[in-house]
Amino acid sequence: MSGSSKGASLAFGQAVIGPPGSGKTTYCHGMQQFLARIGRRVAVVNLDPANEVTPYERAVDIAELVTLPDVMESLKLGPNGGLIYCMEYLEANFDWLQEKLTALRGHYFLFDCPGQVELYTHHSALKNVFVQLAKWDFRLAAVHLVDSHYCTDPGKFISVLCTSLSTMLHVELPHVNVLSKMDLIEQYGKLAFNLDYYTEVLDLSYLVDHLASHPFFKNYRRLNEKLVEVIEDYSLVSFVPLNVQDKESMRRVMQAVDKANGYSFGDQEHRSLEALMSAAMGADFHFASTLAVQEKYVQSQDKAVEEEVMDV
């Protein structure tokens, strides 16, 4: 699996990234189980040195190379500095990673990455790991998980959009942004707009107007307008809704990722024309996946209203 081995078969997979608490490890476990049921040989690679316990079996574990507690204790670093050091240490020991991955050739890979935002927005260590994997003929898509509760707060949602855009530009991988924990969204409060407004990132001027009605944010209208302009000018950010407990939701995310990293069009599986088309539906796919979740969300809202009326 050397960088010059042009004849080697391609390896496909996902780099699962996102802020702490967004559900990366849960996603890796759920996607591993889902893919195994449809016949893919899946290997989960834990690249998070802070992951001491995981629900999935680790095919490769960075803890064999370096752990965050050891780094923090020996170098007297905090969690953020320790994570950056661990990623730089991994970057300096590519031979260890290459040896581990070579033994798993033929698998579909899920890379469970650390939850430090700086690693995805401006620090180069993890980006360099992805670049090296590409040289080893890995075809990865970045699956960027964002907690869906940010949709219930317009200010936080603008911040998430900026972070997602920055991550897409910095990581330089085919990108699928995912709104995780959609099954819990009704617990966070009512959305100001329909769900497709957030997943498709529609006209954000409405969001700015909504923010302007808030006593705090009205003083920052010009700033929010400029941030929104940057997001809309690039026109790159959109989201796929995800409920890990729902097989249909997992299938839709899988199709989006397969299209992004080219797995749908590779030689790893025999696929029918129907399977290829289902992974390449583009805007129609996003609309359908959002519509399904939106229906469940609206039904839960209607049920809550009915219960309130009955109580009265």
Short mmCIF file of C-alpha atoms in Angstrom, two decimals:
data_model
loop_
_atom_site.label_atom_id
_atom_site.label_comp_id
_atom_site.label_asym_id
_atom_site.label_seq_id
_atom_site.Cartn_x
_atom_site.Cartn_y
_atom_site.Cartn_z
CA MET A 1 0.00 0.00 0.00
CA SER A 2 2.84 2.37 -0.77
CA GLY A 3 2.25 5.81 -2.16
CA SER A 4 3.62 4.74 -5.55
CA SER A 5 1.55 1.55 -5.93
CA LYS A 6 -0.70 2.63 -8.78
CA GLY A 7 -1.84 -0.91 -9.36
CA ALA A 8 -3.24 -1.30 -5.84
CA SER A 9 -7.01 -1.47 -5.50
CA LEU A 10 -8.79 1.55 -4.11
CA ALA A 11 -10.00 1.62 -0.52
CA PHE A 12 -13.18 3.56 0.24
CA GLY A 13 -14.38 5.01 3.49
CA GLN A 14 -15.58 7.89 5.63
CA ALA A 15 -13.73 10.39 7.79
CA VAL A 16 -16.28 11.07 10.54
CA ILE A 17 -15.64 14.55 11.92
CA GLY A 18 -17.47 17.15 13.96
CA PRO A 19 -17.51 18.98 17.30
CA PRO A 20 -17.63 17.19 20.68
CA GLY A 21 -20.99 15.63 21.47
CA SER A 22 -22.21 15.59 17.87
CA GLY A 23 -22.49 11.79 17.87
CA LYS A 24 -19.42 10.67 15.89
CA THR A 25 -18.75 7.47 17.83
CA THR A 26 -22.45 6.56 17.89
CA TYR A 27 -22.60 7.18 14.15
CA CYS A 28 -19.57 4.94 13.50
CA HIS A 29 -21.15 2.15 15.53
CA GLY A 30 -24.52 2.50 13.80
CA MET A 31 -23.04 2.78 10.31
CA GLN A 32 -20.77 -0.22 10.94
CA GLN A 33 -23.78 -2.34 11.87
CA PHE A 34 -25.85 -1.02 8.96
CA LEU A 35 -23.16 -1.64 6.34
CA ALA A 36 -22.39 -5.09 7.73
CA ARG A 37 -26.03 -6.07 7.22
CA ILE A 38 -25.86 -5.20 3.52
CA GLY A 39 -22.67 -7.19 3.05
CA ARG A 40 -19.79 -4.73 3.38
CA ARG A 41 -16.70 -5.69 5.33
CA VAL A 42 -16.27 -2.70 7.62
CA ALA A 43 -13.25 -1.71 9.69
CA VAL A 44 -13.57 1.12 12.21
CA VAL A 45 -10.37 3.07 12.82
CA ASN A 46 -10.31 5.05 16.06
CA LEU A 47 -8.21 8.19 15.52
CA ASP A 48 -9.49 9.91 18.68
CA PRO A 49 -6.87 9.55 21.45
CA ALA A 50 -9.50 10.67 24.00
CA ASN A 51 -11.79 7.70 23.13
CA GLU A 52 -11.19 5.32 26.02
CA VAL A 53 -14.39 3.29 25.57
CA THR A 54 -16.24 2.70 22.29
CA PRO A 55 -19.32 0.60 21.47
CA TYR A 56 -17.67 -0.74 18.32
CA GLU A 57 -14.73 -3.10 17.90
CA ARG A 58 -11.63 -1.12 16.95
CA ALA A 59 -9.82 -2.58 13.96
CA VAL A 60 -7.13 0.07 14.44
CA ASP A 61 -6.73 2.13 17.60
CA ILE A 62 -4.54 5.21 17.96
CA ALA A 63 -4.30 4.37 21.67
CA GLU A 64 -1.70 1.76 20.68
CA LEU A 65 0.44 4.65 19.48
CA VAL A 66 -0.46 7.54 21.79
CA THR A 67 -3.16 8.44 24.32
CA LEU A 68 -4.41 11.83 25.43
CA PRO A 69 -4.10 11.19 29.21
CA ASP A 70 -0.44 10.17 28.79
CA VAL A 71 0.34 13.26 26.72
CA MET A 72 -1.42 15.60 29.15
CA GLU A 73 0.41 14.10 32.12
CA SER A 74 3.89 13.89 30.61
CA LEU A 75 3.88 17.22 28.76
CA LYS A 76 1.63 19.14 31.18
CA LEU A 77 -0.80 20.07 28.42
CA GLY A 78 -4.52 20.72 28.53
CA PRO A 79 -7.06 18.71 26.52
CA ASN A 80 -6.88 20.95 23.42
CA GLY A 81 -3.09 21.15 23.32
CA GLY A 82 -2.89 17.44 24.05
CA LEU A 83 -5.16 16.53 21.12
CA ILE A 84 -3.15 18.67 18.73
CA TYR A 85 0.08 17.03 19.94
CA CYS A 86 -1.46 13.56 19.43
CA MET A 87 -2.44 14.39 15.84
CA GLU A 88 1.03 15.75 15.14
CA TYR A 89 2.51 12.59 16.66
CA LEU A 90 0.32 10.47 14.37
CA GLU A 91 1.46 12.59 11.42
CA ALA A 92 5.07 11.89 12.38
CA ASN A 93 4.39 8.12 12.57
CA PHE A 94 2.66 7.41 9.27
CA ASP A 95 4.55 4.12 8.98
CA TRP A 96 2.63 2.78 12.02
CA LEU A 97 -0.72 3.75 10.47
CA GLN A 98 0.24 2.36 7.06
CA GLU A 99 1.20 -1.01 8.54
CA LYS A 100 -2.11 -1.26 10.42
CA LEU A 101 -4.22 -0.32 7.39
CA THR A 102 -2.35 -2.61 5.01
CA ALA A 103 -3.47 -5.61 7.02
CA LEU A 104 -7.12 -4.55 6.50
CA ARG A 105 -7.02 -4.10 2.74
CA GLY A 106 -10.35 -4.98 1.18
CA HIS A 107 -12.42 -3.44 3.97
CA TYR A 108 -14.61 -0.34 3.91
CA PHE A 109 -13.19 2.11 6.47
CA LEU A 110 -14.82 4.36 9.06
CA PHE A 111 -12.34 6.79 10.64
CA ASP A 112 -13.63 8.02 14.01
CA CYS A 113 -11.86 11.38 14.37
CA PRO A 114 -11.30 13.69 17.38
CA GLY A 115 -13.87 16.30 18.36
CA GLN A 116 -11.66 19.38 18.43
CA VAL A 117 -12.98 21.97 15.98
CA GLU A 118 -9.57 23.58 15.44
CA LEU A 119 -8.33 20.38 13.81
CA TYR A 120 -10.90 20.86 11.03
CA THR A 121 -10.88 24.63 10.58
CA HIS A 122 -7.23 25.70 10.55
CA HIS A 123 -4.74 23.22 12.07
CA SER A 124 -2.96 21.10 9.45
CA ALA A 125 -2.11 17.81 11.23
CA LEU A 126 -5.36 15.91 10.62
CA LYS A 127 -5.67 17.38 7.13
CA ASN A 128 -2.20 16.01 6.37
CA VAL A 129 -3.33 12.57 7.59
CA PHE A 130 -6.17 12.67 5.04
CA VAL A 131 -3.75 13.77 2.32
CA GLN A 132 -1.46 10.85 3.12
CA LEU A 133 -4.40 8.43 3.05
CA ALA A 134 -5.24 9.71 -0.43
CA LYS A 135 -1.67 8.91 -1.51
CA TRP A 136 -2.25 5.36 -0.25
CA ASP A 137 -5.26 5.12 -2.62
CA PHE A 138 -7.92 5.77 0.00
CA ARG A 139 -11.02 7.51 -1.37
CA LEU A 140 -12.63 9.18 1.62
CA ALA A 141 -15.62 11.43 2.12
CA ALA A 142 -15.77 13.66 5.16
CA VAL A 143 -18.98 13.10 7.12
CA HIS A 144 -19.35 16.25 9.20
CA LEU A 145 -21.83 15.73 12.04
CA VAL A 146 -23.65 18.70 13.56
CA ASP A 147 -26.12 18.39 16.43
CA SER A 148 -29.60 19.24 15.11
CA HIS A 149 -30.47 21.25 18.22
CA TYR A 150 -28.55 24.18 16.70
CA CYS A 151 -31.45 24.60 14.28
CA THR A 152 -33.63 25.80 17.14
CA ASP A 153 -31.36 28.79 17.78
CA PRO A 154 -30.84 31.09 14.73
CA GLY A 155 -27.66 32.60 16.15
CA LYS A 156 -26.08 29.21 16.78
CA PHE A 157 -27.20 27.99 13.35
CA ILE A 158 -25.34 30.82 11.61
CA SER A 159 -22.28 29.90 13.67
CA VAL A 160 -22.65 26.24 12.60
CA LEU A 161 -22.91 27.28 8.95
CA CYS A 162 -19.68 29.27 9.23
CA THR A 163 -17.90 26.37 10.93
CA SER A 164 -19.17 23.90 8.33
CA LEU A 165 -18.03 26.12 5.46
CA SER A 166 -14.60 26.64 7.04
CA THR A 167 -14.26 22.88 7.57
CA MET A 168 -15.20 22.11 3.97
CA LEU A 169 -12.61 24.55 2.64
CA HIS A 170 -9.86 23.42 5.00
CA VAL A 171 -10.22 19.62 4.98
CA GLU A 172 -10.45 19.44 1.17
CA LEU A 173 -12.38 16.16 0.99
CA PRO A 174 -15.71 15.39 -0.66
CA HIS A 175 -18.09 16.54 2.04
CA VAL A 176 -21.44 15.42 3.47
CA ASN A 177 -22.81 17.61 6.25
CA VAL A 178 -25.19 15.73 8.53
CA LEU A 179 -27.70 17.01 11.09
CA SER A 180 -27.48 14.32 13.74
CA LYS A 181 -29.92 13.35 16.51
CA MET A 182 -32.97 14.27 14.44
CA ASP A 183 -35.05 11.97 16.66
CA LEU A 184 -34.45 14.41 19.53
CA ILE A 185 -35.04 17.69 17.72
CA GLU A 186 -38.56 18.21 19.08
CA GLN A 187 -37.09 18.18 22.60
CA TYR A 188 -35.05 21.29 21.87
CA GLY A 189 -37.96 23.55 20.93
CA LYS A 190 -39.97 24.54 17.89
CA LEU A 191 -38.14 25.48 14.69
CA ALA A 192 -38.65 29.00 13.34
CA PHE A 193 -38.90 27.62 9.77
CA ASN A 194 -39.60 24.28 8.10
CA LEU A 195 -36.81 21.71 8.36
CA ASP A 196 -35.94 21.95 4.65
CA TYR A 197 -35.02 25.61 5.24
CA TYR A 198 -32.15 24.41 7.45
CA THR A 199 -31.09 21.33 5.48
CA GLU A 200 -31.03 23.09 2.10
CA VAL A 201 -29.78 26.37 3.64
CA LEU A 202 -32.33 28.49 1.81
CA ASP A 203 -32.55 32.31 1.73
CA LEU A 204 -30.75 33.21 4.96
CA SER A 205 -32.01 36.80 4.96
CA TYR A 206 -35.12 35.46 6.72
CA LEU A 207 -32.87 34.13 9.46
CA VAL A 208 -31.22 37.53 9.85
CA ASP A 209 -34.63 39.18 10.09
CA HIS A 210 -35.65 36.63 12.71
CA LEU A 211 -32.50 37.39 14.70
CA ALA A 212 -33.12 41.14 14.46
CA SER A 213 -36.24 40.74 16.58
CA HIS A 214 -34.06 39.59 19.48
CA PRO A 215 -32.93 42.45 21.79
CA PHE A 216 -29.34 41.17 21.87
CA PHE A 217 -28.84 40.26 18.21
CA LYS A 218 -30.45 43.39 16.75
CA ASN A 219 -27.23 45.27 17.57
CA TYR A 220 -25.29 42.81 15.42
CA ARG A 221 -27.50 42.80 12.34
CA ARG A 222 -24.75 44.11 10.02
CA LEU A 223 -22.35 41.43 11.25
CA ASN A 224 -24.92 38.67 10.73
CA GLU A 225 -25.72 40.01 7.26
CA LYS A 226 -22.04 39.84 6.25
CA LEU A 227 -21.63 36.33 7.68
CA VAL A 228 -24.69 35.19 5.77
CA GLU A 229 -23.35 36.78 2.57
CA VAL A 230 -20.13 34.77 2.86
CA ILE A 231 -22.06 31.51 3.35
CA GLU A 232 -24.39 32.21 0.41
CA ASP A 233 -21.58 33.40 -1.88
CA TYR A 234 -19.79 30.05 -1.55
CA SER A 235 -23.11 28.17 -1.81
CA LEU A 236 -21.54 24.94 -0.57
CA VAL A 237 -23.26 24.12 2.71
CA SER A 238 -26.30 21.86 2.94
CA PHE A 239 -27.28 19.11 5.37
CA VAL A 240 -28.65 15.57 5.34
CA PRO A 241 -30.88 14.79 8.36
CA LEU A 242 -29.95 11.69 10.35
CA ASN A 243 -31.57 9.50 12.97
CA VAL A 244 -29.15 6.65 13.73
CA GLN A 245 -32.03 4.51 15.01
CA ASP A 246 -33.88 4.74 11.68
CA LYS A 247 -32.68 2.37 8.93
CA GLU A 248 -34.16 4.48 6.14
CA SER A 249 -32.35 7.56 7.45
CA MET A 250 -29.07 5.63 7.59
CA ARG A 251 -29.60 4.40 4.03
CA ARG A 252 -30.03 7.95 2.76
CA VAL A 253 -26.86 9.12 4.46
CA MET A 254 -25.01 6.08 3.08
CA GLN A 255 -26.17 6.93 -0.44
CA ALA A 256 -25.01 10.52 -0.10
CA VAL A 257 -21.58 9.37 1.13
CA ASP A 258 -21.28 6.68 -1.57
CA LYS A 259 -21.92 9.32 -4.20
CA ALA A 260 -19.42 11.73 -2.62
CA ASN A 261 -16.45 9.35 -2.38
CA GLY A 262 -17.23 7.47 -5.61
CA TYR A 263 -17.97 4.12 -4.00
CA SER A 264 -21.21 3.83 -5.98
CA PHE A 265 -19.20 3.80 -9.19
CA GLY A 266 -16.30 1.63 -8.03
CA ASP A 267 -15.66 -2.07 -8.60
CA GLN A 268 -16.14 -3.16 -4.99
CA GLU A 269 -19.69 -4.43 -5.45
CA HIS A 270 -21.91 -5.47 -8.35
CA ARG A 271 -24.57 -2.79 -8.62
CA SER A 272 -27.65 -2.46 -10.75
CA LEU A 273 -28.51 0.70 -12.65
CA GLU A 274 -31.24 1.28 -10.10
CA ALA A 275 -28.73 1.25 -7.24
CA LEU A 276 -26.48 3.70 -9.06
CA MET A 277 -29.34 6.08 -9.77
CA SER A 278 -30.60 5.96 -6.19
CA ALA A 279 -27.23 7.21 -4.98
CA ALA A 280 -27.09 10.01 -7.55
CA MET A 281 -30.45 11.70 -7.12
CA GLY A 282 -28.92 14.98 -5.99
CA ALA A 283 -31.43 17.64 -5.00
CA ASP A 284 -34.37 15.24 -5.27
CA PHE A 285 -32.66 12.92 -2.80
CA HIS A 286 -32.10 15.72 -0.29
CA PHE A 287 -35.69 16.87 -0.67
CA ALA A 288 -37.06 13.36 -0.14
CA SER A 289 -34.90 12.69 2.91
CA THR A 290 -35.80 16.04 4.44
CA LEU A 291 -39.48 15.56 3.70
CA ALA A 292 -39.56 12.23 5.53
CA VAL A 293 -38.02 13.72 8.66
CA GLN A 294 -40.16 16.87 8.37
CA GLU A 295 -43.33 14.75 8.39
CA LYS A 296 -42.26 13.01 11.60
CA TYR A 297 -41.32 16.35 13.17
CA VAL A 298 -44.65 17.97 12.25
CA GLN A 299 -46.56 14.95 13.55
CA SER A 300 -44.75 15.18 16.89
CA GLN A 301 -45.55 18.91 17.07
CA ASP A 302 -49.24 18.26 16.29
CA LYS A 303 -49.38 15.55 18.92
CA ALA A 304 -47.87 17.91 21.51
CA VAL A 305 -50.50 20.56 20.66
CA GLU A 306 -53.31 17.99 20.94
CA GLU A 307 -52.03 16.92 24.38
CA GLU A 308 -51.93 20.55 25.53
CA VAL A 309 -55.53 21.06 24.35
CA MET A 310 -56.66 17.89 26.14
CA ASP A 311 -54.99 19.06 29.36
CA VAL A 312 -56.88 22.35 29.14
#
